[in-house]
Amino acid sequence: ILHQERECLAMCYSSGDPHYQTLDGLNFNFNGACSYTLLRDRINYVFAITVENVPCGEAGVTCTKAVTIQTGGRTFLLMDGTTLFIDDIPVQPSNDEIVEGVSFYINGMTNILIFQELDIVIISNGADGLFTWVHKRWMNKVEGLCGNFDGVSSNDFDVEHRGDRKS
């Protein structure tokens, strides 16, 4: 997925206390100490990515402590952007797939988690940056703090633009 044309990919990121940018390019600040949906498939529920934000630094400021990815009956937990657990079992980075269709690499200070079948890449520097890259096949099929990915940033959190939702 990292080698695909950039026009096929969109990026959502959070950094600092946290500042967010949606897949459609909307920038916003969101300081809440709890677990939140970063991105999930709202049509077929194939995956869900949540972030756990905890207090850090000055009063009222929060930082992302953990990212949880649920897909294919498995739970992937990236703690502090550096340590990965699959179903509560710690996993070391590898040049090979860590489980079928999933790779976990470290490149210097950057941790890269690739879900080939989902066409989703999560990149963390372990300090303050979390980047979620998704393929355009997810357009109009997702929701969460990363927005709805329909190419229009002004409606990223507008429920009227969510389309059909599978019950």
PDB file of C-alpha atoms in Angstrom:
ATOM      1  CA  ILE A   1       0.000   0.000   0.000  1.00  0.00           C
ATOM      2  CA  LEU A   2       2.879   2.411   0.666  1.00  0.00           C
ATOM      3  CA  HIS A   3       3.990   2.056  -2.957  1.00  0.00           C
ATOM      4  CA  GLN A   4       0.599   2.960  -4.457  1.00  0.00           C
ATOM      5  CA  GLU A   5       0.020   6.283  -6.147  1.00  0.00           C
ATOM      6  CA  ARG A   6      -0.518   9.041  -3.584  1.00  0.00           C
ATOM      7  CA  GLU A   7      -3.773   9.998  -5.311  1.00  0.00           C
ATOM      8  CA  CYS A   8      -5.207   6.644  -4.183  1.00  0.00           C
ATOM      9  CA  LEU A   9      -4.482   7.357  -0.504  1.00  0.00           C
ATOM     10  CA  ALA A  10      -5.738   9.794   2.099  1.00  0.00           C
ATOM     11  CA  MET A  11      -4.219  10.569   5.490  1.00  0.00           C
ATOM     12  CA  CYS A  12      -5.736  11.358   8.859  1.00  0.00           C
ATOM     13  CA  TYR A  13      -3.407  12.470  11.629  1.00  0.00           C
ATOM     14  CA  SER A  14      -3.319  13.480  15.224  1.00  0.00           C
ATOM     15  CA  SER A  15      -0.449  15.152  17.009  1.00  0.00           C
ATOM     16  CA  GLY A  16       0.295  17.011  20.195  1.00  0.00           C
ATOM     17  CA  ASP A  17      -2.538  17.675  22.600  1.00  0.00           C
ATOM     18  CA  PRO A  18      -4.190  16.372  20.148  1.00  0.00           C
ATOM     19  CA  HIS A  19      -4.637  18.301  16.948  1.00  0.00           C
ATOM     20  CA  TYR A  20      -6.426  16.344  14.241  1.00  0.00           C
ATOM     21  CA  GLN A  21      -6.747  16.467  10.495  1.00  0.00           C
ATOM     22  CA  THR A  22      -9.499  14.385   8.886  1.00  0.00           C
ATOM     23  CA  LEU A  23      -9.159  12.348   5.703  1.00  0.00           C
ATOM     24  CA  ASP A  24     -10.876  15.242   3.906  1.00  0.00           C
ATOM     25  CA  GLY A  25      -8.423  17.815   5.309  1.00  0.00           C
ATOM     26  CA  LEU A  26     -10.455  19.399   8.125  1.00  0.00           C
ATOM     27  CA  ASN A  27      -8.174  20.570  10.968  1.00  0.00           C
ATOM     28  CA  PHE A  28      -9.555  20.656  14.512  1.00  0.00           C
ATOM     29  CA  ASN A  29      -8.491  20.354  18.162  1.00  0.00           C
ATOM     30  CA  PHE A  30     -10.050  17.782  20.450  1.00  0.00           C
ATOM     31  CA  ASN A  31      -9.016  17.461  24.090  1.00  0.00           C
ATOM     32  CA  GLY A  32     -10.890  14.631  25.705  1.00  0.00           C
ATOM     33  CA  ALA A  33      -9.541  12.032  28.139  1.00  0.00           C
ATOM     34  CA  CYS A  34     -11.302   8.816  27.123  1.00  0.00           C
ATOM     35  CA  SER A  35     -11.415   6.266  24.284  1.00  0.00           C
ATOM     36  CA  TYR A  36     -12.721   7.527  20.954  1.00  0.00           C
ATOM     37  CA  THR A  37     -13.410   6.086  17.530  1.00  0.00           C
ATOM     38  CA  LEU A  38     -10.669   7.293  15.216  1.00  0.00           C
ATOM     39  CA  LEU A  39     -11.976   5.454  12.155  1.00  0.00           C
ATOM     40  CA  ARG A  40     -14.329   2.586  11.475  1.00  0.00           C
ATOM     41  CA  ASP A  41     -16.092   0.946   8.585  1.00  0.00           C
ATOM     42  CA  ARG A  42     -19.694   2.090   9.006  1.00  0.00           C
ATOM     43  CA  ILE A  43     -21.102  -0.113   6.249  1.00  0.00           C
ATOM     44  CA  ASN A  44     -19.887  -3.680   6.876  1.00  0.00           C
ATOM     45  CA  TYR A  45     -18.056  -3.235  10.213  1.00  0.00           C
ATOM     46  CA  VAL A  46     -14.878  -4.846   8.820  1.00  0.00           C
ATOM     47  CA  PHE A  47     -12.615  -2.786  11.088  1.00  0.00           C
ATOM     48  CA  ALA A  48     -12.636  -0.278  13.921  1.00  0.00           C
ATOM     49  CA  ILE A  49      -9.736   1.891  15.106  1.00  0.00           C
ATOM     50  CA  THR A  50     -10.004   3.559  18.502  1.00  0.00           C
ATOM     51  CA  VAL A  51      -7.618   5.866  20.328  1.00  0.00           C
ATOM     52  CA  GLU A  52      -7.215   6.222  24.073  1.00  0.00           C
ATOM     53  CA  ASN A  53      -6.417   9.796  25.026  1.00  0.00           C
ATOM     54  CA  VAL A  54      -5.071  10.471  28.517  1.00  0.00           C
ATOM     55  CA  PRO A  55      -4.189  13.664  30.411  1.00  0.00           C
ATOM     56  CA  CYS A  56      -0.636  14.876  29.842  1.00  0.00           C
ATOM     57  CA  GLY A  57       1.243  18.119  30.337  1.00  0.00           C
ATOM     58  CA  GLU A  58      -0.840  21.131  31.297  1.00  0.00           C
ATOM     59  CA  ALA A  59      -4.345  20.921  32.723  1.00  0.00           C
ATOM     60  CA  GLY A  60      -6.926  20.017  30.095  1.00  0.00           C
ATOM     61  CA  VAL A  61      -4.385  18.737  27.579  1.00  0.00           C
ATOM     62  CA  THR A  62      -4.585  15.128  26.405  1.00  0.00           C
ATOM     63  CA  CYS A  63      -2.279  12.863  24.376  1.00  0.00           C
ATOM     64  CA  THR A  64      -2.890   9.587  22.589  1.00  0.00           C
ATOM     65  CA  LYS A  65      -1.684   6.704  24.769  1.00  0.00           C
ATOM     66  CA  ALA A  66      -2.919   3.710  22.763  1.00  0.00           C
ATOM     67  CA  VAL A  67      -4.413   2.776  19.405  1.00  0.00           C
ATOM     68  CA  THR A  68      -6.607  -0.320  19.099  1.00  0.00           C
ATOM     69  CA  ILE A  69      -7.438  -1.887  15.748  1.00  0.00           C
ATOM     70  CA  GLN A  70     -10.134  -4.553  15.671  1.00  0.00           C
ATOM     71  CA  THR A  71     -10.444  -6.610  12.504  1.00  0.00           C
ATOM     72  CA  GLY A  72     -10.819 -10.232  11.463  1.00  0.00           C
ATOM     73  CA  GLY A  73     -11.660 -11.345  15.013  1.00  0.00           C
ATOM     74  CA  ARG A  74      -8.335 -10.010  16.305  1.00  0.00           C
ATOM     75  CA  THR A  75      -7.383  -7.052  18.440  1.00  0.00           C
ATOM     76  CA  PHE A  76      -4.168  -5.162  17.675  1.00  0.00           C
ATOM     77  CA  LEU A  77      -3.057  -2.755  20.417  1.00  0.00           C
ATOM     78  CA  LEU A  78      -0.271  -0.247  19.770  1.00  0.00           C
ATOM     79  CA  MET A  79       0.808   1.180  23.143  1.00  0.00           C
ATOM     80  CA  ASP A  80       2.682   4.492  23.303  1.00  0.00           C
ATOM     81  CA  GLY A  81       3.150   4.192  19.552  1.00  0.00           C
ATOM     82  CA  THR A  82       5.912   1.613  19.977  1.00  0.00           C
ATOM     83  CA  THR A  83       4.769  -1.680  21.542  1.00  0.00           C
ATOM     84  CA  LEU A  84       2.355  -3.917  19.648  1.00  0.00           C
ATOM     85  CA  PHE A  85       0.109  -6.595  21.154  1.00  0.00           C
ATOM     86  CA  ILE A  86      -2.090  -8.984  19.197  1.00  0.00           C
ATOM     87  CA  ASP A  87      -4.853 -10.415  21.366  1.00  0.00           C
ATOM     88  CA  ASP A  88      -2.853  -9.387  24.489  1.00  0.00           C
ATOM     89  CA  ILE A  89       0.364 -11.114  23.275  1.00  0.00           C
ATOM     90  CA  PRO A  90       3.381  -8.839  22.651  1.00  0.00           C
ATOM     91  CA  VAL A  91       4.727  -8.943  19.103  1.00  0.00           C
ATOM     92  CA  GLN A  92       8.168  -7.923  17.862  1.00  0.00           C
ATOM     93  CA  PRO A  93       8.630  -6.007  14.593  1.00  0.00           C
ATOM     94  CA  SER A  94       9.584  -8.237  11.686  1.00  0.00           C
ATOM     95  CA  ASN A  95      10.568  -8.085   8.041  1.00  0.00           C
ATOM     96  CA  ASP A  96       7.870 -10.713   7.466  1.00  0.00           C
ATOM     97  CA  GLU A  97       4.148 -10.628   8.165  1.00  0.00           C
ATOM     98  CA  ILE A  98       3.423 -10.899  11.897  1.00  0.00           C
ATOM     99  CA  VAL A  99       0.089 -12.547  11.085  1.00  0.00           C
ATOM    100  CA  GLU A 100      -1.422 -13.184   7.673  1.00  0.00           C
ATOM    101  CA  GLY A 101      -1.947  -9.881   5.876  1.00  0.00           C
ATOM    102  CA  VAL A 102      -0.435  -7.719   8.636  1.00  0.00           C
ATOM    103  CA  SER A 103       3.103  -6.347   8.865  1.00  0.00           C
ATOM    104  CA  PHE A 104       4.824  -4.402  11.662  1.00  0.00           C
ATOM    105  CA  TYR A 105       8.090  -2.603  10.939  1.00  0.00           C
ATOM    106  CA  ILE A 106      10.308  -0.114  12.696  1.00  0.00           C
ATOM    107  CA  ASN A 107      12.213   2.379  10.582  1.00  0.00           C
ATOM    108  CA  GLY A 108      14.391   4.451  12.922  1.00  0.00           C
ATOM    109  CA  MET A 109      11.948   6.072  15.363  1.00  0.00           C
ATOM    110  CA  THR A 110       8.938   5.335  13.157  1.00  0.00           C
ATOM    111  CA  ASN A 111       6.638   2.353  13.740  1.00  0.00           C
ATOM    112  CA  ILE A 112       4.647   1.147  10.731  1.00  0.00           C
ATOM    113  CA  LEU A 113       1.666  -1.185  10.995  1.00  0.00           C
ATOM    114  CA  ILE A 114       0.290  -2.327   7.616  1.00  0.00           C
ATOM    115  CA  PHE A 115      -3.034  -4.068   7.053  1.00  0.00           C
ATOM    116  CA  GLN A 116      -2.701  -5.244   3.435  1.00  0.00           C
ATOM    117  CA  GLU A 117      -6.239  -6.573   2.966  1.00  0.00           C
ATOM    118  CA  LEU A 118      -7.757  -3.411   4.430  1.00  0.00           C
ATOM    119  CA  ASP A 119      -5.413  -1.057   2.525  1.00  0.00           C
ATOM    120  CA  ILE A 120      -4.759   0.777   5.800  1.00  0.00           C
ATOM    121  CA  VAL A 121      -1.397   1.866   7.226  1.00  0.00           C
ATOM    122  CA  ILE A 122      -0.845   3.248  10.726  1.00  0.00           C
ATOM    123  CA  ILE A 123       2.376   5.125  11.348  1.00  0.00           C
ATOM    124  CA  SER A 124       3.490   6.351  14.760  1.00  0.00           C
ATOM    125  CA  ASN A 125       6.666   8.025  15.906  1.00  0.00           C
ATOM    126  CA  GLY A 126       6.028   6.910  19.476  1.00  0.00           C
ATOM    127  CA  ALA A 127       5.978  10.472  20.759  1.00  0.00           C
ATOM    128  CA  ASP A 128       3.242  12.719  19.463  1.00  0.00           C
ATOM    129  CA  GLY A 129       2.340  11.777  15.906  1.00  0.00           C
ATOM    130  CA  LEU A 130      -0.186   9.229  14.669  1.00  0.00           C
ATOM    131  CA  PHE A 131      -0.805   8.956  10.933  1.00  0.00           C
ATOM    132  CA  THR A 132      -3.536   6.754   9.460  1.00  0.00           C
ATOM    133  CA  TRP A 133      -3.354   6.226   5.692  1.00  0.00           C
ATOM    134  CA  VAL A 134      -6.357   4.683   3.930  1.00  0.00           C
ATOM    135  CA  HIS A 135      -7.077   3.731   0.335  1.00  0.00           C
ATOM    136  CA  LYS A 136      -9.776   5.587  -1.587  1.00  0.00           C
ATOM    137  CA  ARG A 137     -11.863   2.381  -1.643  1.00  0.00           C
ATOM    138  CA  TRP A 138     -12.981   3.509   1.857  1.00  0.00           C
ATOM    139  CA  MET A 139     -14.516   6.757   0.539  1.00  0.00           C
ATOM    140  CA  ASN A 140     -18.038   7.295   1.912  1.00  0.00           C
ATOM    141  CA  LYS A 141     -17.726   4.128   4.022  1.00  0.00           C
ATOM    142  CA  VAL A 142     -16.085   5.341   7.251  1.00  0.00           C
ATOM    143  CA  GLU A 143     -16.760   7.528  10.278  1.00  0.00           C
ATOM    144  CA  GLY A 144     -14.981   8.755  13.410  1.00  0.00           C
ATOM    145  CA  LEU A 145     -12.509  11.486  14.330  1.00  0.00           C
ATOM    146  CA  CYS A 146     -10.956  10.974  10.868  1.00  0.00           C
ATOM    147  CA  GLY A 147     -14.249  12.113   9.325  1.00  0.00           C
ATOM    148  CA  ASN A 148     -16.415  10.514   6.655  1.00  0.00           C
ATOM    149  CA  PHE A 149     -13.916  10.637   3.736  1.00  0.00           C
ATOM    150  CA  ASP A 150     -16.266  11.919   1.055  1.00  0.00           C
ATOM    151  CA  GLY A 151     -13.997  14.644  -0.319  1.00  0.00           C
ATOM    152  CA  VAL A 152     -15.866  17.452   1.478  1.00  0.00           C
ATOM    153  CA  SER A 153     -14.291  18.619   4.727  1.00  0.00           C
ATOM    154  CA  SER A 154     -17.201  20.826   5.811  1.00  0.00           C
ATOM    155  CA  ASN A 155     -19.475  17.816   6.489  1.00  0.00           C
ATOM    156  CA  ASP A 156     -17.000  15.451   8.162  1.00  0.00           C
ATOM    157  CA  PHE A 157     -19.109  15.151  11.312  1.00  0.00           C
ATOM    158  CA  ASP A 158     -22.552  15.801   9.813  1.00  0.00           C
ATOM    159  CA  VAL A 159     -24.732  12.712  10.299  1.00  0.00           C
ATOM    160  CA  GLU A 160     -26.926  13.747   7.350  1.00  0.00           C
ATOM    161  CA  HIS A 161     -24.038  12.901   5.001  1.00  0.00           C
ATOM    162  CA  ARG A 162     -23.371   9.415   6.340  1.00  0.00           C
ATOM    163  CA  GLY A 163     -25.316   7.553   3.652  1.00  0.00           C
ATOM    164  CA  ASP A 164     -26.847   4.145   4.226  1.00  0.00           C
ATOM    165  CA  ARG A 165     -25.834   2.314   7.361  1.00  0.00           C
ATOM    166  CA  LYS A 166     -26.167  -1.432   7.665  1.00  0.00           C
ATOM    167  CA  SER A 167     -28.325  -2.424  10.644  1.00  0.00           C
TER     168      SER A 167
END
